[in-house]
Each structure stands twice: as C-alpha cells, then as structure tokens.
Tab-separated table of C-alpha atoms (C1' of nucleotides) in Angstrom:
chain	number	residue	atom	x	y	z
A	247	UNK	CA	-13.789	-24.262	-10.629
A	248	UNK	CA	-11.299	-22.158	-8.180
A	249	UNK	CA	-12.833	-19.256	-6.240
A	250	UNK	CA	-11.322	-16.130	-6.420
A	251	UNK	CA	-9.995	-14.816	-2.555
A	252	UNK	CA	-10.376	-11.436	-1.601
A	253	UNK	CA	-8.596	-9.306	1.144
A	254	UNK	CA	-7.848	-5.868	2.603
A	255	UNK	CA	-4.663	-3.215	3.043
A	256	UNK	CA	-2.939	-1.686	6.253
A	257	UNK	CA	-5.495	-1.339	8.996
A	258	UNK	CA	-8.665	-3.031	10.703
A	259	UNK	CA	-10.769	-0.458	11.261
A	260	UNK	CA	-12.280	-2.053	14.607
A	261	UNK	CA	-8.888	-3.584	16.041
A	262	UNK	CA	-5.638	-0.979	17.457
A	263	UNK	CA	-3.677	0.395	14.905
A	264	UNK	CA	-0.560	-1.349	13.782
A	265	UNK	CA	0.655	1.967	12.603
A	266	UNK	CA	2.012	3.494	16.006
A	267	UNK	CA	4.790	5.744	15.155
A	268	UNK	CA	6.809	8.548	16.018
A	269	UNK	CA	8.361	12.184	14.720
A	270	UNK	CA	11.955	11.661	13.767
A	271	UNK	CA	12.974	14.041	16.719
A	272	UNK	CA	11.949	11.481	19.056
A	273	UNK	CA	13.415	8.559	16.574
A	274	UNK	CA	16.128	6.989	19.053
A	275	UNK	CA	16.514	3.107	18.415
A	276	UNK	CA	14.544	2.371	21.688
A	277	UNK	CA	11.780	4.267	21.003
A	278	UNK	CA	11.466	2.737	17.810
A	279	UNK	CA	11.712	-0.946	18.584
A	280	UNK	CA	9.301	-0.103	21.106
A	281	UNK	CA	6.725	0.906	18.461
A	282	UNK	CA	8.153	-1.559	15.914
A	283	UNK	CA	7.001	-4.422	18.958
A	284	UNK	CA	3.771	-2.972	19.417
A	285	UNK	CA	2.783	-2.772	15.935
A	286	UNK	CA	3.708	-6.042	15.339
A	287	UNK	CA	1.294	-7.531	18.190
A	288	UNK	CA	-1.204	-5.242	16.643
A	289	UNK	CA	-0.270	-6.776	13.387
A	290	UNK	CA	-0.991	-10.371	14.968
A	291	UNK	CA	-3.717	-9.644	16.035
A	292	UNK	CA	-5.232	-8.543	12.368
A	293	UNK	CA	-4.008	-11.628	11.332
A	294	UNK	CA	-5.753	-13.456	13.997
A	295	UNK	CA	-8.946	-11.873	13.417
A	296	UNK	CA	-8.649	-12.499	9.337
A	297	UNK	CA	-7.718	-15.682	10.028
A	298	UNK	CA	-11.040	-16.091	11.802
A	299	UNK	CA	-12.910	-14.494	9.667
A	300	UNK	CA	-11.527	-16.572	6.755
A	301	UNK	CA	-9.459	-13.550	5.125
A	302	UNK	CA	-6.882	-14.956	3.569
A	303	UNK	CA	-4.941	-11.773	2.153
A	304	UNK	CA	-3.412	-9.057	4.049
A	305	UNK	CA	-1.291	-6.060	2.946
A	306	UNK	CA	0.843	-5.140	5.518
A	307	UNK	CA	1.673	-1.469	6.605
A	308	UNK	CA	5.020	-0.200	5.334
A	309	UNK	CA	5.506	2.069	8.457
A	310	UNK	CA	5.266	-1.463	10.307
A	311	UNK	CA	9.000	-0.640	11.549
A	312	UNK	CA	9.009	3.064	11.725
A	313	UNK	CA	11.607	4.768	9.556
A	314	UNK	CA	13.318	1.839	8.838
A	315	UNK	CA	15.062	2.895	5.382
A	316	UNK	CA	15.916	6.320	7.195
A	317	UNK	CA	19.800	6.949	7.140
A	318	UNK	CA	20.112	8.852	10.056
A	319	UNK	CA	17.872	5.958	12.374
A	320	UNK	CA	19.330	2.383	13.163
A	321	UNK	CA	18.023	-0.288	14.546
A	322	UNK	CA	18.895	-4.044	14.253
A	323	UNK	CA	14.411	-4.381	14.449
A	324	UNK	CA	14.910	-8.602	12.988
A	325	UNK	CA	17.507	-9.303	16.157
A	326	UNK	CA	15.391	-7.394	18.362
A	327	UNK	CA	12.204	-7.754	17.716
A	328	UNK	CA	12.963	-11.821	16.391
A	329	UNK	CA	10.550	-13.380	19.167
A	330	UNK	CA	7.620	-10.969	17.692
A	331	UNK	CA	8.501	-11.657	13.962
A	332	UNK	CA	8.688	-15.765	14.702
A	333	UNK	CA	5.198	-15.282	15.777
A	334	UNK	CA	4.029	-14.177	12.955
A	335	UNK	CA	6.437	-15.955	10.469
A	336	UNK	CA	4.284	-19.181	12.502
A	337	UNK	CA	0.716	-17.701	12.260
A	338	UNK	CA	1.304	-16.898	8.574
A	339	UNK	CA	2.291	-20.467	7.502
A	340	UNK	CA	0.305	-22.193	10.014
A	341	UNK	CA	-2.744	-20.387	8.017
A	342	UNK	CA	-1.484	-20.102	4.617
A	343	UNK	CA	-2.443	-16.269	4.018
A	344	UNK	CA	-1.002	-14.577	2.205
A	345	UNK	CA	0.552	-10.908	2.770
A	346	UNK	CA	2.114	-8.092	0.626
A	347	UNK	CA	3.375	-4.601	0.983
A	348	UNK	CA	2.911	-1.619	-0.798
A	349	UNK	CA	5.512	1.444	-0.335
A	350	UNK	CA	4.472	4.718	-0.045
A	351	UNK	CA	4.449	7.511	-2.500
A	352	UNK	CA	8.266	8.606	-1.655
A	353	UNK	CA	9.051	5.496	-3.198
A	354	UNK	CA	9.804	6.412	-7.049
A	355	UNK	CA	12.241	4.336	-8.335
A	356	UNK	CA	12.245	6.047	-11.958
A	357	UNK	CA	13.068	9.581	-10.238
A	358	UNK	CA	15.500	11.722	-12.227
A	359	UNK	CA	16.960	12.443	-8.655
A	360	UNK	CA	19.905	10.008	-7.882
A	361	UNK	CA	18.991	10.654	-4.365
A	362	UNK	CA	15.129	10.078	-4.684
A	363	UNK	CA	16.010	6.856	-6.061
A	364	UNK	CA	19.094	5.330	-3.471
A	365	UNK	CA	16.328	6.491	-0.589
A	366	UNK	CA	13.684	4.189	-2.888
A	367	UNK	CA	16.326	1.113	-3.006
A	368	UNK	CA	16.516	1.453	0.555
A	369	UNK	CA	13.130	1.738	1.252
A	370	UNK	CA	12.536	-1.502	-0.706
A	371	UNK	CA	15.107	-3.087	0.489
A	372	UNK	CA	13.225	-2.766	3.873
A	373	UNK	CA	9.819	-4.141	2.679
A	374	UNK	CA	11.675	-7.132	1.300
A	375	UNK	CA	13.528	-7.655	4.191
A	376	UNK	CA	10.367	-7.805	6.279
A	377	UNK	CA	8.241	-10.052	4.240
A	378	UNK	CA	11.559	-12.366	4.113
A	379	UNK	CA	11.530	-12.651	8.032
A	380	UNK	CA	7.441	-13.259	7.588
A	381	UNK	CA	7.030	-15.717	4.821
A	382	UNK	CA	9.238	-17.759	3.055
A	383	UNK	CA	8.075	-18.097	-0.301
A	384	UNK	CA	7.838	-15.708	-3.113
A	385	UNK	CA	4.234	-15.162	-3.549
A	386	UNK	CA	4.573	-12.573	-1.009
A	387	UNK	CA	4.522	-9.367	-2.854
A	388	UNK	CA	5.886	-6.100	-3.312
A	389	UNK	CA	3.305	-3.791	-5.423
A	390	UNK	CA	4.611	-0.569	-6.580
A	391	UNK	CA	4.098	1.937	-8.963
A	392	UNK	CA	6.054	3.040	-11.963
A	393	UNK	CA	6.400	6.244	-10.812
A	394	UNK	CA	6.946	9.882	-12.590
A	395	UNK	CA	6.177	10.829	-16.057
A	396	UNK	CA	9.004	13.964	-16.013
A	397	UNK	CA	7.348	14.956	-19.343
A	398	UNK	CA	8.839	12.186	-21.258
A	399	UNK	CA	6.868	8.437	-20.167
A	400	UNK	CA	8.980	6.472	-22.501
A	401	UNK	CA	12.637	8.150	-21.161
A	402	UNK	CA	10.913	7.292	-17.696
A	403	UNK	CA	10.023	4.247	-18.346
A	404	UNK	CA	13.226	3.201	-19.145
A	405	UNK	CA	14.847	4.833	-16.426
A	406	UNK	CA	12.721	2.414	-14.060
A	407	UNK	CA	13.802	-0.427	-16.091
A	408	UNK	CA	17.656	0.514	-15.254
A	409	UNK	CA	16.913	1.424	-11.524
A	410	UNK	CA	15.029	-1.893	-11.465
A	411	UNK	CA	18.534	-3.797	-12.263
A	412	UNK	CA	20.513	-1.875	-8.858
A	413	UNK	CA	18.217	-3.584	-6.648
A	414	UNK	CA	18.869	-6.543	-4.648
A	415	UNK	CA	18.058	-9.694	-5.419
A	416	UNK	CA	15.646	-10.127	-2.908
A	417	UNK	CA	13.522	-6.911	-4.034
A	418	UNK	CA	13.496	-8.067	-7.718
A	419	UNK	CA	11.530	-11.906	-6.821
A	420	UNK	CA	9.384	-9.735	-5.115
A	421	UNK	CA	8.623	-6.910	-6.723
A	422	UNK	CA	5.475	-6.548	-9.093
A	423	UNK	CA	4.410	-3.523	-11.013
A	424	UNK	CA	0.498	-2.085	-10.587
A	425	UNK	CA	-0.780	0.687	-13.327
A	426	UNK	CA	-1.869	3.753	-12.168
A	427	UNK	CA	-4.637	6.172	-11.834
A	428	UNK	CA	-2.877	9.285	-14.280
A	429	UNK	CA	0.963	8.657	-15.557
A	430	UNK	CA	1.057	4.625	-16.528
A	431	UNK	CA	-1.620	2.476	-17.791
A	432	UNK	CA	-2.093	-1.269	-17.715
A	433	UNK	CA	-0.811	-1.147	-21.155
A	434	UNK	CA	2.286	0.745	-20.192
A	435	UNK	CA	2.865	-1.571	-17.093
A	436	UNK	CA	2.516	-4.571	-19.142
A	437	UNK	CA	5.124	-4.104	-21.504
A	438	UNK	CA	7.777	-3.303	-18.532
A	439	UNK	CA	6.653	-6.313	-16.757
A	440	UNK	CA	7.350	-8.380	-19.689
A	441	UNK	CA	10.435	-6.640	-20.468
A	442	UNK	CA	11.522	-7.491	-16.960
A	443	UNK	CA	10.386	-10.909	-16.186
A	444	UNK	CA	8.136	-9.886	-13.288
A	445	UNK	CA	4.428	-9.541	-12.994
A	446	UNK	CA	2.108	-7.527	-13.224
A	447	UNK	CA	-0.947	-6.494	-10.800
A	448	UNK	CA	-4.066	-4.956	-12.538
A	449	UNK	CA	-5.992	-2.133	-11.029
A	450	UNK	CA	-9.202	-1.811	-12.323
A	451	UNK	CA	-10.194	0.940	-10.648
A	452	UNK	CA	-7.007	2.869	-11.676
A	453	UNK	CA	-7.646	1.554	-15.109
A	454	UNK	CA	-11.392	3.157	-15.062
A	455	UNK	CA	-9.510	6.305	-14.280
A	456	UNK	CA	-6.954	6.480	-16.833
A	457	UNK	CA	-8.186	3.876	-19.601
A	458	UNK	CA	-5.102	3.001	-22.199
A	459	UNK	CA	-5.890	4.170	-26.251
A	460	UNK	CA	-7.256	0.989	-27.661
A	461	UNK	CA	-10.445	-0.438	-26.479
A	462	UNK	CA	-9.704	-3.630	-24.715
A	463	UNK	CA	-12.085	-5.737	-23.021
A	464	UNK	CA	-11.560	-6.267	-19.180
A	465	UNK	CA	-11.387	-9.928	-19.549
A	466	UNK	CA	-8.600	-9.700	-22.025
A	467	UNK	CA	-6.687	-7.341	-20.167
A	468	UNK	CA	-6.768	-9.334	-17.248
A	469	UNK	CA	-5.841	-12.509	-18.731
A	470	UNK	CA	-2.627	-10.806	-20.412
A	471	UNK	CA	-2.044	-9.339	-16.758
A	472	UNK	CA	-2.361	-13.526	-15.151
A	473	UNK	CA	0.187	-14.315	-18.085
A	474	UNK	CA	2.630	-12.585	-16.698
A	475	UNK	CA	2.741	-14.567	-13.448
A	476	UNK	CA	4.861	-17.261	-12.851
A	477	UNK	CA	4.452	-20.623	-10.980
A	478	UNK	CA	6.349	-19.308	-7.958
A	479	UNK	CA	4.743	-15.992	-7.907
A	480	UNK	CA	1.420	-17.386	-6.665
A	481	UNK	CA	-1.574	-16.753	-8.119
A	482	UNK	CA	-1.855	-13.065	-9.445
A	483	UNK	CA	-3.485	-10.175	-8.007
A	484	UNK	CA	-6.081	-7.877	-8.754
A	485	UNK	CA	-6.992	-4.483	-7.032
A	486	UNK	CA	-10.588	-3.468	-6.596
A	487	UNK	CA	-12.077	-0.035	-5.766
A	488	UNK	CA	-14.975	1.919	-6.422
A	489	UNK	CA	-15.224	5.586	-7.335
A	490	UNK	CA	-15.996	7.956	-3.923
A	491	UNK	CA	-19.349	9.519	-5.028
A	492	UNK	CA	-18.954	13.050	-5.709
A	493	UNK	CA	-15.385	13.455	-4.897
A	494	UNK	CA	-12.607	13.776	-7.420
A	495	UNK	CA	-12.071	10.863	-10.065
A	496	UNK	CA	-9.637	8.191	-8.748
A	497	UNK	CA	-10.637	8.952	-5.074
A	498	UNK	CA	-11.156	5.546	-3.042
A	499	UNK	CA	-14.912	4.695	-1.828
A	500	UNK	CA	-15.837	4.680	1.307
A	501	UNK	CA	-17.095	1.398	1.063
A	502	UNK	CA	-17.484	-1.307	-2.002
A	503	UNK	CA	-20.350	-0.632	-4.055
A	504	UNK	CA	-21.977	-4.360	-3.938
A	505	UNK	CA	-23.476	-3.720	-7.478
A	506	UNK	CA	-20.726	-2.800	-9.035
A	507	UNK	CA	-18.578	-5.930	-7.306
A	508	UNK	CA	-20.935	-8.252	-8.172
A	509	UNK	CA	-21.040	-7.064	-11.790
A	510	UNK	CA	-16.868	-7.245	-11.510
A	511	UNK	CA	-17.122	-10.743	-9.878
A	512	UNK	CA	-19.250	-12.061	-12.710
A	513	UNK	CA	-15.632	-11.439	-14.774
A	514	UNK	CA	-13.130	-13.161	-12.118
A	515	UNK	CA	-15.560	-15.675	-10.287
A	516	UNK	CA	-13.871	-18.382	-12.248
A	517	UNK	CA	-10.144	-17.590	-12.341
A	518	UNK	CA	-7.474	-18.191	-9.697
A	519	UNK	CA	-6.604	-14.850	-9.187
A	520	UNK	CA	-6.298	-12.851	-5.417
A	521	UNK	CA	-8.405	-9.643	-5.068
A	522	UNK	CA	-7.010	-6.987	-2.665
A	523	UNK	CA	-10.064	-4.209	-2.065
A	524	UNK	CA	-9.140	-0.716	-1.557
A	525	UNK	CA	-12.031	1.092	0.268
A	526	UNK	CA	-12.020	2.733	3.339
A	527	UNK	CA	-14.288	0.892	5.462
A	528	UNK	CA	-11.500	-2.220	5.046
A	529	UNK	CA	-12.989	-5.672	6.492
A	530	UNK	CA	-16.172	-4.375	7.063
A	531	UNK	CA	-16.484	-4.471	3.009
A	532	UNK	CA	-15.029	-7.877	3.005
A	533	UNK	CA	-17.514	-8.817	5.447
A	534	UNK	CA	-20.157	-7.279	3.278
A	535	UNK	CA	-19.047	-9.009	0.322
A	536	UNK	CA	-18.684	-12.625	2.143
A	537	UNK	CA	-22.426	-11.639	3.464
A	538	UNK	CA	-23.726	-11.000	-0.136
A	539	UNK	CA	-21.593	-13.802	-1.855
A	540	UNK	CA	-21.246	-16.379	0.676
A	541	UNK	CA	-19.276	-19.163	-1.641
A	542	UNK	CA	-16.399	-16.347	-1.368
A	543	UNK	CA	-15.845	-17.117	2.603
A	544	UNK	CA	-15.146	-20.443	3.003
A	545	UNK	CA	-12.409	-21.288	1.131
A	546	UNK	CA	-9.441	-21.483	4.022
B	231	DC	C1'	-7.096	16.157	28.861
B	232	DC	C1'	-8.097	17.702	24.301
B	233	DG	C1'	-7.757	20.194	19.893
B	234	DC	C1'	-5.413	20.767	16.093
B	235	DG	C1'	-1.064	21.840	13.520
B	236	DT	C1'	2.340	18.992	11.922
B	237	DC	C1'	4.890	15.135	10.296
B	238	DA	C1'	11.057	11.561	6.353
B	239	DA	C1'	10.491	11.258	1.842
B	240	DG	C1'	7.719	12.659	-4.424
B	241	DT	C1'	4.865	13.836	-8.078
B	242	DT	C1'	0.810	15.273	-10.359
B	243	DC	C1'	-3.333	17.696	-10.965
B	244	DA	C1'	-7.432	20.612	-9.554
B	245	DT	C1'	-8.437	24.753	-7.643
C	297	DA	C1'	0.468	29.327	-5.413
C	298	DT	C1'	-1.583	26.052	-2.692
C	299	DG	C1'	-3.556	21.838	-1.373
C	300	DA	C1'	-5.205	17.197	-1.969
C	301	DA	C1'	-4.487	12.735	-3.266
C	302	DC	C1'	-1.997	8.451	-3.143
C	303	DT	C1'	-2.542	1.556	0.073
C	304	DT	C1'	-3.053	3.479	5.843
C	305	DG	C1'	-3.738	9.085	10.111
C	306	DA	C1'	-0.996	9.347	14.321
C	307	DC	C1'	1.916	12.300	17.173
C	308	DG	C1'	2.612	15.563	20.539
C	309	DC	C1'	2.692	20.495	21.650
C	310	DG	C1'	0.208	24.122	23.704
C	311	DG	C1'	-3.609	25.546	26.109
DNA sequence: CCGCGTCAAGTTCAT
DNA sequence: ATGAACTTGACGCGG
C-alpha cells in the first residue's frame, strides 16, 4: 500500500515571505536581483522547515523573481543569483521534494489577444526556466488553467491546443492542465490533456463548484485523471480545498475542514497520487492533518 | 512610523 | 458599472 503525500502553495504563514517585490517604477535590474536573492533564502528556508516537518511538496511562488517575463525589465537572475539557486537545486535533491509552480491569472494561453498570449509564453517560459535551474527531472510541474471561455468553449479550447504547440520545449514536459471552478471542467480538461499528451491535475474542489453533465463518481474521475500521467511525470496530483463558510461558492477555506478530508482521504488513502491543499492557513492545515492522520507524516 | 491606496498583466461573475 | 476572486498581499507614499 503507498501513502498518498500532501503539501502546500506559495507562502508559510509563520516564516518571512518569499514574495518581496517591487512596483515596476522602482524595477531596475539591481533592485530586482536584490529581491530575487532574498526571496530565494526565504524560499530555503520553507524548504528547510518542510523538510523538517516531513512536507514533501511545495508550490513555489511565481513572483519568486519579480517581473521576470516583463519586456521592459532584464535581468540575467540564473548568472546572478546561481550561488542562491545551487542551494536550493542541492536541498531539493538532497530531500527528494518535490516542487511546482502555478502562474497567475494573466497567464491565459487560449486568449483571443495575440498579445495576451506572447506575454503568457513568456511568462511560462520563466516558470520553466526556474524549476529547470531547481530540479532536474520532469515531475516538477507547471499547473495552469485552460483559460477563457470568449462565448465559444470548444473554439477556445482549440485555440489553447494551437498556443500549446508555440511553446518551448521545456514548457510543454512541464506543463499540466487543472479544471476549473466556472469555464472548464474535469471533463473538458481531460479530453485536451489526452489530445495533447500531457496530464492532467484534478481539482476537486473546483470540480464541487462546477460539476461536468454526467454523473461520475469521484473515484472514476480520478483514476481517468492518474491515466493520463506518464512514468516520467511522477506520480499525479490532486488539489484539495474546502468551501469558505458563508462566502461565495469556489472561495478557498480558511483552513481544511478535517471531516470533510478525512471523508476525501478514505477515496485516495490507497493510490500514489500527491495532494497539494489550497487553504489559507497553509502548513498549519498540513500540520493539522499529519496531527489527525499520523501514517500521512512519516513517509520522507 | 503607520495607514491605506495602489500595484504588470485577464477574465468571469455577483452585486 | 464596479468589485471580488483567482495558488500567494506587499509596496511605498503621504501624513
């Protein structure tokens, strides 16, 4: 029996943020590679702390190297800021964790807008670069989202499907496709994951939100999601959430609702599959859960 | 020093 | 029309 692993995206919400940044104004290359270095020790130092607290997945900030895709900034951040990055490259595989990235919501790569899209290729471009200098292999994700509906989700789809073939090779073995909480469903992300060879990561939260037509058991969507990953891929990914009480559906929760986990674990406990939680309260729910569920923490 | 308006970028939906 | 939400609030001006 393999344990599922579970993790956390962006920030520790008891260490410095590795988020420092900057208004474009103020953008000049030194100013940014000294925020770029600073959020990268802040960055090790998450890592540290997950690694001692047996966390074995991290997602890692995309504004890690402030405006890096931005045309009008430049800054040579892997020569510069190499003695930082060979720190972490070390700490990663020294631990085995595993990290990913997840661009922001300016990243659409099925925009209508030719110029929407070149700033998304460059933007991606940039998170691949970064996980390159960090880990090695290709299990190291990219998650994004389809993107825009434009009134027409099967025109759009396709659009994302030719946008997907202008990017470089190094954004294509990363990049995996998530569904959404209102425009693209798990359906709808399967079928362009398949179309495109890559896999696909299954929100069940988002899913909760925005259901596809045909009743489908979780269990069977998740194991068409897992078919889509490949050996080299690693093991696939999951994203957990629970609905903020009160506030509007699809908003995060403030922390993981243990019931509700535990009635989700029941589901994965026995597959091979990585669980990144999206609440706001970060490791402290990971904590919670490893308290509640103690097989979960001792797996590293 | 602190409060608070603002910040590179897109799109959708609730109000 | 306007604002909030999205994986993550942080910056920095004006008082």
């Amino acid at each position: 029996m393999r344990l599922i692993r579970i993790g956390y995206a962006c920030i520790n919400t008891i260490l410095p943020s590795p988020n420092r940044t900057c208004r474009l104004k103020n953008a000049a290359p030194e100013r940014i590679e000294e925020l770029a270095r600073e959020n990268l020790g802040r960055l090790a130092a998450i890592l540290e702390w997950n690694r001692d607290h047996a966390i074995h997945l991290f997602r890692i900030s995309s504004e890690t190297i402030p405006f890096a895709s931005h045309e009008s900034v430049y800054l040579d951040w892997e020569t510069a800021l190499a003695p930082e990055l060979q720190k972490l490259r070390n700490l990663i595989r020294l631990t085995g964790m595993r990290i990913s990235m997840h661009p922001g919501q300016f990243t659409v790569l099925n925009s209508p807008k030719e110029k929407v899209v070149e700033n998304s290729i460059r933007e991606l471009d940039y998170h691949a670069a970064l996980l390159d200098t960090l880990a090695h292999d290709m299990s190291h994700k990219i998650v994004l989202h389809i993107g825009g509906v434009y009134g027409d989700k099967s025109a759009s789809a396709r659009r994302f499907k030719e946008n997907f073939q202008r990017l470089p090779d190094r954004v294509k073995t990363r990049l995996i496709v998530e569904n959404d909480e209102k425009n693209y469903t798990a359906a709808d992300v399967h079928a362009i994951a398949v179309d495109l060879g890559i896999p696909a990561v299954f929100d069940i939260f988002h899913h909760s939100c925005h259901p596809f037509t045909e009743k489908s058991p979780i269990e069977k969507i998740i194991q068409r999601a897992m078919e889509t990953w490949k050996a080299e891929d690693g093991r696939p990914k999951l994203h957990y959430s629970d609905q903020w009480p009160g506030k509007h559906a699809g908003a995060h929760s403030e922390t993981v609702d243990m019931k509700a986990f535990k009635a989700f674990y029941e589901i994965v406990r026995d597959l091979a599959v990585d669980v990144m939680i999206e609440v706001k309260d970060k490791e402290q729910s990971v904590l919670k859960i490893y308290n509640e569920i103690p097989d979960l923490r001792g797996l590293f």
